[in-house]
Short mmCIF file of N, CA and C in Angstrom, two decimals:
data_model
loop_
_atom_site.label_atom_id
_atom_site.label_comp_id
_atom_site.label_asym_id
_atom_site.label_seq_id
_atom_site.Cartn_x
_atom_site.Cartn_y
_atom_site.Cartn_z
N GLN A 2 47.31 11.34 17.90
CA GLN A 2 46.92 10.32 18.56
C GLN A 2 47.35 10.07 19.69
N VAL A 3 46.28 9.93 20.78
CA VAL A 3 46.83 9.63 22.02
C VAL A 3 47.15 8.25 22.24
N GLN A 4 48.35 7.87 22.93
CA GLN A 4 48.69 6.68 23.12
C GLN A 4 48.58 6.20 24.64
N LEU A 5 48.38 4.98 25.03
CA LEU A 5 48.44 4.83 26.45
C LEU A 5 49.28 3.57 26.80
N VAL A 6 50.02 3.69 27.88
CA VAL A 6 50.91 2.89 28.43
C VAL A 6 50.62 2.57 29.80
N GLU A 7 50.40 1.05 30.17
CA GLU A 7 50.41 0.70 31.35
C GLU A 7 51.58 0.20 32.18
N SER A 8 51.45 0.34 33.29
CA SER A 8 52.59 -0.25 33.97
C SER A 8 52.20 -0.61 35.56
N GLY A 9 52.72 -1.37 36.37
CA GLY A 9 52.36 -1.77 37.93
C GLY A 9 51.93 -2.81 37.87
N GLY A 10 51.92 -4.09 37.02
CA GLY A 10 51.44 -5.12 37.13
C GLY A 10 52.49 -5.89 37.84
N GLY A 11 52.14 -7.18 37.86
CA GLY A 11 53.34 -8.10 38.55
C GLY A 11 52.50 -9.29 39.34
N SER A 12 53.40 -9.84 40.23
CA SER A 12 52.55 -11.01 40.91
C SER A 12 52.71 -10.74 42.39
N VAL A 13 51.61 -11.25 42.88
CA VAL A 13 51.02 -11.18 44.31
C VAL A 13 50.29 -12.30 45.07
N GLN A 14 50.53 -12.09 46.38
CA GLN A 14 49.81 -13.32 46.77
C GLN A 14 48.31 -12.84 47.07
N VAL A 15 47.50 -13.76 47.60
CA VAL A 15 45.96 -13.76 47.73
C VAL A 15 46.13 -12.79 49.18
N GLY A 16 45.13 -11.42 48.74
CA GLY A 16 45.08 -10.57 49.77
C GLY A 16 45.73 -9.25 49.92
N GLY A 17 46.98 -9.09 48.82
CA GLY A 17 47.66 -8.57 48.66
C GLY A 17 46.96 -7.20 47.57
N SER A 18 48.19 -6.35 47.24
CA SER A 18 47.44 -5.18 46.52
C SER A 18 48.45 -4.73 45.48
N LEU A 19 47.88 -4.13 44.33
CA LEU A 19 48.83 -3.50 43.42
C LEU A 19 48.25 -2.37 43.05
N ARG A 20 48.85 -1.52 42.60
CA ARG A 20 48.23 -0.01 42.08
C ARG A 20 49.20 -0.10 40.43
N LEU A 21 47.85 0.01 39.23
CA LEU A 21 48.29 0.06 38.41
C LEU A 21 48.11 1.52 37.75
N SER A 22 49.22 1.79 36.63
CA SER A 22 49.01 3.07 36.25
C SER A 22 48.97 3.33 34.74
N CYS A 23 48.03 3.99 34.16
CA CYS A 23 48.04 4.08 32.71
C CYS A 23 48.24 5.52 32.08
N ALA A 24 49.41 5.91 31.73
CA ALA A 24 50.18 7.11 31.29
C ALA A 24 49.74 7.37 29.67
N ALA A 25 48.94 8.92 29.83
CA ALA A 25 48.72 9.04 28.48
C ALA A 25 49.93 9.74 27.72
N SER A 26 50.08 9.70 26.33
CA SER A 26 51.23 10.48 25.77
C SER A 26 50.59 11.74 25.44
N GLY A 27 49.25 12.24 25.34
CA GLY A 27 48.95 13.72 25.31
C GLY A 27 47.82 14.13 26.05
N VAL A 28 47.31 15.04 26.05
CA VAL A 28 45.96 15.47 26.92
C VAL A 28 44.83 14.39 26.54
N ILE A 29 44.34 14.30 28.00
CA ILE A 29 42.92 13.55 27.89
C ILE A 29 42.29 14.72 28.29
N TYR A 30 41.25 14.94 27.65
CA TYR A 30 40.33 16.09 27.69
C TYR A 30 39.08 15.63 28.34
N THR A 31 38.70 16.54 29.12
CA THR A 31 37.35 16.10 30.07
C THR A 31 36.45 15.59 29.37
N SER A 32 35.23 14.98 29.96
CA SER A 32 33.93 14.41 29.01
C SER A 32 34.85 13.12 28.50
N TYR A 33 35.50 12.53 28.46
CA TYR A 33 36.05 11.30 27.98
C TYR A 33 35.86 10.24 29.28
N CYS A 34 35.35 8.87 28.79
CA CYS A 34 35.73 7.63 30.02
C CYS A 34 37.13 7.08 30.01
N MET A 35 37.85 7.01 30.91
CA MET A 35 38.65 6.48 30.97
C MET A 35 38.48 4.97 31.97
N SER A 36 38.88 3.81 31.21
CA SER A 36 38.29 2.25 31.85
C SER A 36 39.36 1.66 31.80
N TRP A 37 39.31 0.64 32.69
CA TRP A 37 40.53 -0.43 32.61
C TRP A 37 39.58 -1.84 32.68
N PHE A 38 39.95 -2.41 31.47
CA PHE A 38 39.58 -3.85 31.02
C PHE A 38 40.51 -4.70 31.56
N ARG A 39 40.27 -6.12 31.77
CA ARG A 39 41.19 -7.37 31.80
C ARG A 39 40.51 -8.58 31.02
N GLN A 40 41.62 -9.19 30.77
CA GLN A 40 41.38 -10.34 30.21
C GLN A 40 42.12 -11.81 30.58
N ALA A 41 41.30 -12.47 31.17
CA ALA A 41 42.01 -13.89 31.82
C ALA A 41 42.06 -14.77 30.56
N PRO A 42 43.04 -15.85 30.55
CA PRO A 42 43.26 -16.77 29.53
C PRO A 42 42.37 -17.60 29.17
N GLY A 43 41.63 -17.57 28.04
CA GLY A 43 40.58 -18.38 27.19
C GLY A 43 39.08 -17.64 27.73
N LYS A 44 39.20 -16.31 28.23
CA LYS A 44 37.92 -15.70 28.56
C LYS A 44 37.97 -14.12 27.81
N GLU A 45 36.83 -13.86 27.72
CA GLU A 45 36.53 -12.53 26.92
C GLU A 45 37.10 -11.22 27.66
N ARG A 46 37.35 -10.52 27.16
CA ARG A 46 37.97 -9.14 27.61
C ARG A 46 36.82 -8.56 28.66
N GLU A 47 37.01 -8.12 29.58
CA GLU A 47 35.92 -7.42 30.36
C GLU A 47 36.12 -6.30 31.24
N GLY A 48 35.16 -5.18 31.00
CA GLY A 48 35.32 -3.87 31.28
C GLY A 48 35.01 -4.12 32.86
N ILE A 49 35.87 -3.70 33.89
CA ILE A 49 36.00 -3.69 35.22
C ILE A 49 35.91 -2.36 35.94
N ALA A 50 36.37 -1.13 35.61
CA ALA A 50 36.16 0.32 36.14
C ALA A 50 36.24 1.45 35.03
N SER A 51 35.44 2.38 35.32
CA SER A 51 35.33 3.59 34.57
C SER A 51 35.58 4.76 35.06
N ILE A 52 35.95 5.88 34.74
CA ILE A 52 35.95 7.03 35.48
C ILE A 52 35.87 8.25 34.29
N ARG A 53 34.97 9.03 34.58
CA ARG A 53 34.39 10.10 33.70
C ARG A 53 35.30 11.43 33.90
N THR A 54 36.39 11.52 32.95
CA THR A 54 37.26 12.78 33.58
C THR A 54 36.44 13.87 33.31
N GLY A 55 36.59 14.61 34.32
CA GLY A 55 36.50 16.03 34.58
C GLY A 55 35.36 16.09 35.82
N THR A 56 34.45 15.29 35.88
CA THR A 56 33.81 14.80 37.31
C THR A 56 34.23 14.04 38.07
N ASP A 57 34.93 13.01 37.46
CA ASP A 57 35.44 11.91 38.48
C ASP A 57 34.51 10.87 38.95
N THR A 58 33.39 10.84 38.39
CA THR A 58 32.34 9.90 38.56
C THR A 58 32.82 8.55 37.95
N THR A 59 32.57 7.36 38.90
CA THR A 59 33.16 6.17 38.64
C THR A 59 31.92 5.07 38.38
N VAL A 60 32.34 3.99 37.66
CA VAL A 60 31.57 2.82 37.64
C VAL A 60 32.33 1.62 37.97
N TYR A 61 31.54 0.63 38.56
CA TYR A 61 32.77 -0.42 38.71
C TYR A 61 31.59 -1.94 38.46
N SER A 62 32.39 -2.78 38.03
CA SER A 62 31.76 -4.21 37.91
C SER A 62 31.51 -4.78 39.22
N GLU A 63 30.80 -5.54 39.43
CA GLU A 63 30.27 -6.16 40.46
C GLU A 63 31.43 -7.27 41.17
N ALA A 64 32.37 -7.63 40.14
CA ALA A 64 33.50 -8.45 40.49
C ALA A 64 34.32 -7.77 41.26
N VAL A 65 34.57 -6.28 41.33
CA VAL A 65 35.66 -5.46 41.99
C VAL A 65 35.16 -4.56 42.71
N LYS A 66 33.89 -4.32 42.71
CA LYS A 66 33.69 -2.95 43.58
C LYS A 66 33.58 -3.51 45.29
N GLY A 67 34.18 -2.39 45.63
CA GLY A 67 34.69 -2.29 47.11
C GLY A 67 36.26 -2.75 47.25
N ARG A 68 36.54 -3.32 46.50
CA ARG A 68 38.19 -3.93 46.31
C ARG A 68 38.92 -2.90 45.44
N PHE A 69 38.29 -2.61 44.58
CA PHE A 69 39.29 -1.48 43.41
C PHE A 69 38.78 -0.31 43.38
N THR A 70 39.59 0.64 43.16
CA THR A 70 39.42 1.98 43.00
C THR A 70 39.86 2.66 41.72
N ILE A 71 39.39 3.30 40.92
CA ILE A 71 39.77 3.94 39.43
C ILE A 71 39.72 5.30 39.98
N THR A 72 40.98 5.93 39.47
CA THR A 72 41.11 7.54 39.86
C THR A 72 42.05 8.01 38.53
N HIS A 73 41.90 9.43 38.50
CA HIS A 73 42.42 10.05 37.25
C HIS A 73 43.01 11.11 37.38
N ASP A 74 44.38 11.55 37.36
CA ASP A 74 45.11 12.83 37.46
C ASP A 74 44.96 13.49 36.33
N SER A 75 44.18 14.45 36.23
CA SER A 75 44.25 15.07 34.96
C SER A 75 45.46 16.05 34.49
N PRO A 76 46.19 16.65 35.55
CA PRO A 76 47.60 17.35 35.08
C PRO A 76 48.31 16.40 34.79
N LYS A 77 48.54 15.15 35.07
CA LYS A 77 49.34 14.38 34.35
C LYS A 77 48.88 13.18 33.39
N SER A 78 47.64 13.41 33.07
CA SER A 78 46.98 12.53 32.14
C SER A 78 47.24 10.98 32.80
N THR A 79 47.06 10.73 33.66
CA THR A 79 47.17 9.38 34.24
C THR A 79 46.25 8.94 35.09
N THR A 80 45.82 7.73 34.63
CA THR A 80 44.66 6.85 35.48
C THR A 80 45.13 5.82 35.96
N PHE A 81 44.74 5.51 37.16
CA PHE A 81 45.29 4.33 38.33
C PHE A 81 44.09 3.51 38.58
N LEU A 82 44.43 2.74 39.12
CA LEU A 82 43.85 1.46 39.52
C LEU A 82 44.27 0.85 40.70
N GLN A 83 43.62 1.24 41.92
CA GLN A 83 44.22 0.67 43.00
C GLN A 83 43.64 -0.87 43.33
N MET A 84 44.28 -1.60 43.42
CA MET A 84 43.55 -3.29 43.89
C MET A 84 44.13 -3.51 45.07
N ASN A 85 43.25 -3.85 45.68
CA ASN A 85 43.20 -4.50 47.14
C ASN A 85 42.57 -5.91 47.21
N ASN A 86 42.84 -6.53 48.54
CA ASN A 86 42.36 -7.69 48.56
C ASN A 86 42.29 -8.57 47.20
N LEU A 87 43.34 -8.58 46.61
CA LEU A 87 43.36 -9.53 45.61
C LEU A 87 43.05 -11.08 45.72
N LYS A 88 42.54 -11.60 44.50
CA LYS A 88 42.17 -13.07 44.76
C LYS A 88 42.76 -13.62 43.37
N PRO A 89 42.97 -14.74 43.32
CA PRO A 89 43.18 -15.50 42.14
C PRO A 89 42.39 -15.58 40.99
N GLU A 90 41.08 -14.92 41.10
CA GLU A 90 40.43 -15.04 39.90
C GLU A 90 40.48 -13.54 39.16
N ASP A 91 41.27 -12.57 40.24
CA ASP A 91 41.90 -11.34 39.30
C ASP A 91 42.90 -11.60 38.59
N THR A 92 43.47 -12.78 38.49
CA THR A 92 44.51 -12.79 37.31
C THR A 92 44.06 -12.76 35.99
N ALA A 93 44.67 -11.87 35.39
CA ALA A 93 44.54 -11.45 34.07
C ALA A 93 45.51 -10.49 33.63
N ARG A 94 45.38 -10.17 32.27
CA ARG A 94 46.14 -9.01 31.41
C ARG A 94 45.14 -7.83 31.74
N TYR A 95 45.76 -6.67 32.24
CA TYR A 95 44.90 -5.60 32.46
C TYR A 95 45.39 -4.37 31.34
N TYR A 96 44.33 -3.76 30.94
CA TYR A 96 44.32 -2.82 29.80
C TYR A 96 43.50 -1.48 30.29
N CYS A 97 44.06 -0.55 29.80
CA CYS A 97 43.33 0.80 29.94
C CYS A 97 43.00 1.34 28.63
N ALA A 98 41.82 2.05 28.78
CA ALA A 98 41.41 2.63 27.41
C ALA A 98 40.85 3.90 27.33
N ARG A 99 40.53 4.45 26.24
CA ARG A 99 40.02 5.67 26.47
C ARG A 99 38.63 5.53 25.36
N SER A 100 37.47 5.94 25.59
CA SER A 100 36.39 5.87 25.12
C SER A 100 36.36 6.76 23.75
N ARG A 101 35.70 6.45 23.18
CA ARG A 101 35.50 6.78 21.42
C ARG A 101 34.89 8.14 21.70
N ASN A 102 33.85 8.16 22.41
CA ASN A 102 32.93 9.54 22.33
C ASN A 102 33.02 10.42 23.63
N TYR A 103 32.40 11.41 23.74
CA TYR A 103 32.33 12.03 25.13
C TYR A 103 30.92 11.39 25.57
N TYR A 104 31.00 11.46 27.12
CA TYR A 104 30.03 10.94 28.07
C TYR A 104 29.58 11.73 29.29
N SER A 105 28.47 12.09 29.65
CA SER A 105 28.17 12.88 30.63
C SER A 105 28.10 11.94 31.95
N ILE A 106 27.81 10.73 31.53
CA ILE A 106 27.89 9.76 32.58
C ILE A 106 28.77 8.36 32.00
N CYS A 107 29.82 7.82 32.44
CA CYS A 107 30.10 6.41 31.95
C CYS A 107 29.26 5.70 31.86
N PRO A 108 28.93 4.80 30.82
CA PRO A 108 28.32 3.27 31.02
C PRO A 108 29.08 2.39 31.29
N PRO A 109 28.42 1.33 31.87
CA PRO A 109 29.45 0.19 32.21
C PRO A 109 30.19 -0.37 30.68
N PRO A 110 31.32 -0.45 31.23
CA PRO A 110 32.56 -0.30 30.06
C PRO A 110 32.32 -1.54 29.27
N LYS A 111 32.26 -1.24 27.77
CA LYS A 111 32.27 -2.44 26.53
C LYS A 111 33.39 -1.96 25.78
N GLU A 112 33.85 -3.05 25.14
CA GLU A 112 35.07 -2.83 24.11
C GLU A 112 34.58 -1.90 23.41
N ALA A 113 33.65 -1.86 22.49
CA ALA A 113 33.09 -1.31 21.16
C ALA A 113 33.10 0.66 21.63
N GLN A 114 33.04 0.62 22.94
CA GLN A 114 32.94 2.13 23.22
C GLN A 114 34.20 2.62 23.13
N TYR A 115 35.21 1.92 23.00
CA TYR A 115 36.86 2.62 23.15
C TYR A 115 37.47 2.07 22.06
N ASP A 116 38.20 3.06 21.71
CA ASP A 116 39.01 3.15 20.48
C ASP A 116 40.44 3.49 20.73
N VAL A 117 40.92 3.78 21.87
CA VAL A 117 42.12 3.81 22.15
C VAL A 117 42.70 3.17 23.40
N TRP A 118 43.59 2.11 23.22
CA TRP A 118 44.13 1.11 23.95
C TRP A 118 45.63 0.85 24.21
N GLY A 119 45.81 0.80 25.63
CA GLY A 119 47.34 0.65 25.83
C GLY A 119 47.61 -1.14 25.78
N GLN A 120 48.87 -1.57 25.77
CA GLN A 120 49.47 -2.79 25.66
C GLN A 120 49.08 -3.88 26.50
N GLY A 121 48.77 -3.14 27.88
CA GLY A 121 48.19 -4.44 28.81
C GLY A 121 49.59 -4.36 29.73
N THR A 122 49.01 -4.76 31.14
CA THR A 122 50.05 -5.12 31.81
C THR A 122 49.50 -6.52 32.70
N GLN A 123 50.28 -7.44 32.99
CA GLN A 123 50.19 -8.78 33.80
C GLN A 123 50.06 -8.45 34.90
N VAL A 124 48.74 -9.25 35.47
CA VAL A 124 48.78 -9.21 36.90
C VAL A 124 48.43 -10.81 37.48
N THR A 125 49.28 -11.31 38.50
CA THR A 125 49.15 -12.71 38.67
C THR A 125 48.94 -12.89 40.44
N VAL A 126 47.73 -13.29 40.72
CA VAL A 126 47.77 -13.68 42.11
C VAL A 126 47.73 -15.08 42.50
N SER A 127 48.53 -15.21 43.27
CA SER A 127 48.75 -16.75 43.55
C SER A 127 48.33 -16.96 44.92
N SER A 128 48.02 -18.16 45.52
CA SER A 128 47.64 -18.53 46.99
C SER A 128 48.66 -19.36 47.68
#
C-alpha cells in the first residue's frame, strides 16, 4: 500500500510563497489523480488542485487558480504544490491524496474520490 508524506509547510507573511511536497513510498502509476486538499479550523476539507499522472493535466479551485501550481515528478513519485501570493485565508492544514480510481481527466477533487492520504502539513499566513 502506498503511503504519502507531506512536508514544506510553515509560517509565512502575506504575499509570501511556500512549496509543499508529497512523497509517496511506492510508485504512483499513471492515470491516477494526485490532489491537494486543505482544511481550515471549523471548516470542511476542500480540494484545491489535482494533477493527472502521465498527462500532467491539472485542475484548480477558483480560490487558488493563478496563485498555486501543482506538479508531479513521476520518477521520484513526488507531487508538489507551489503556493505564491499567499493570503491569510490560505491558512489551513494541507493534505495530499491519491485517487481511488484511474481517470482520463481529473474531476474537481472531492474527498470520496480519494483513498490514500498523507498526515498533512500546516500552513499559516499572517499579515
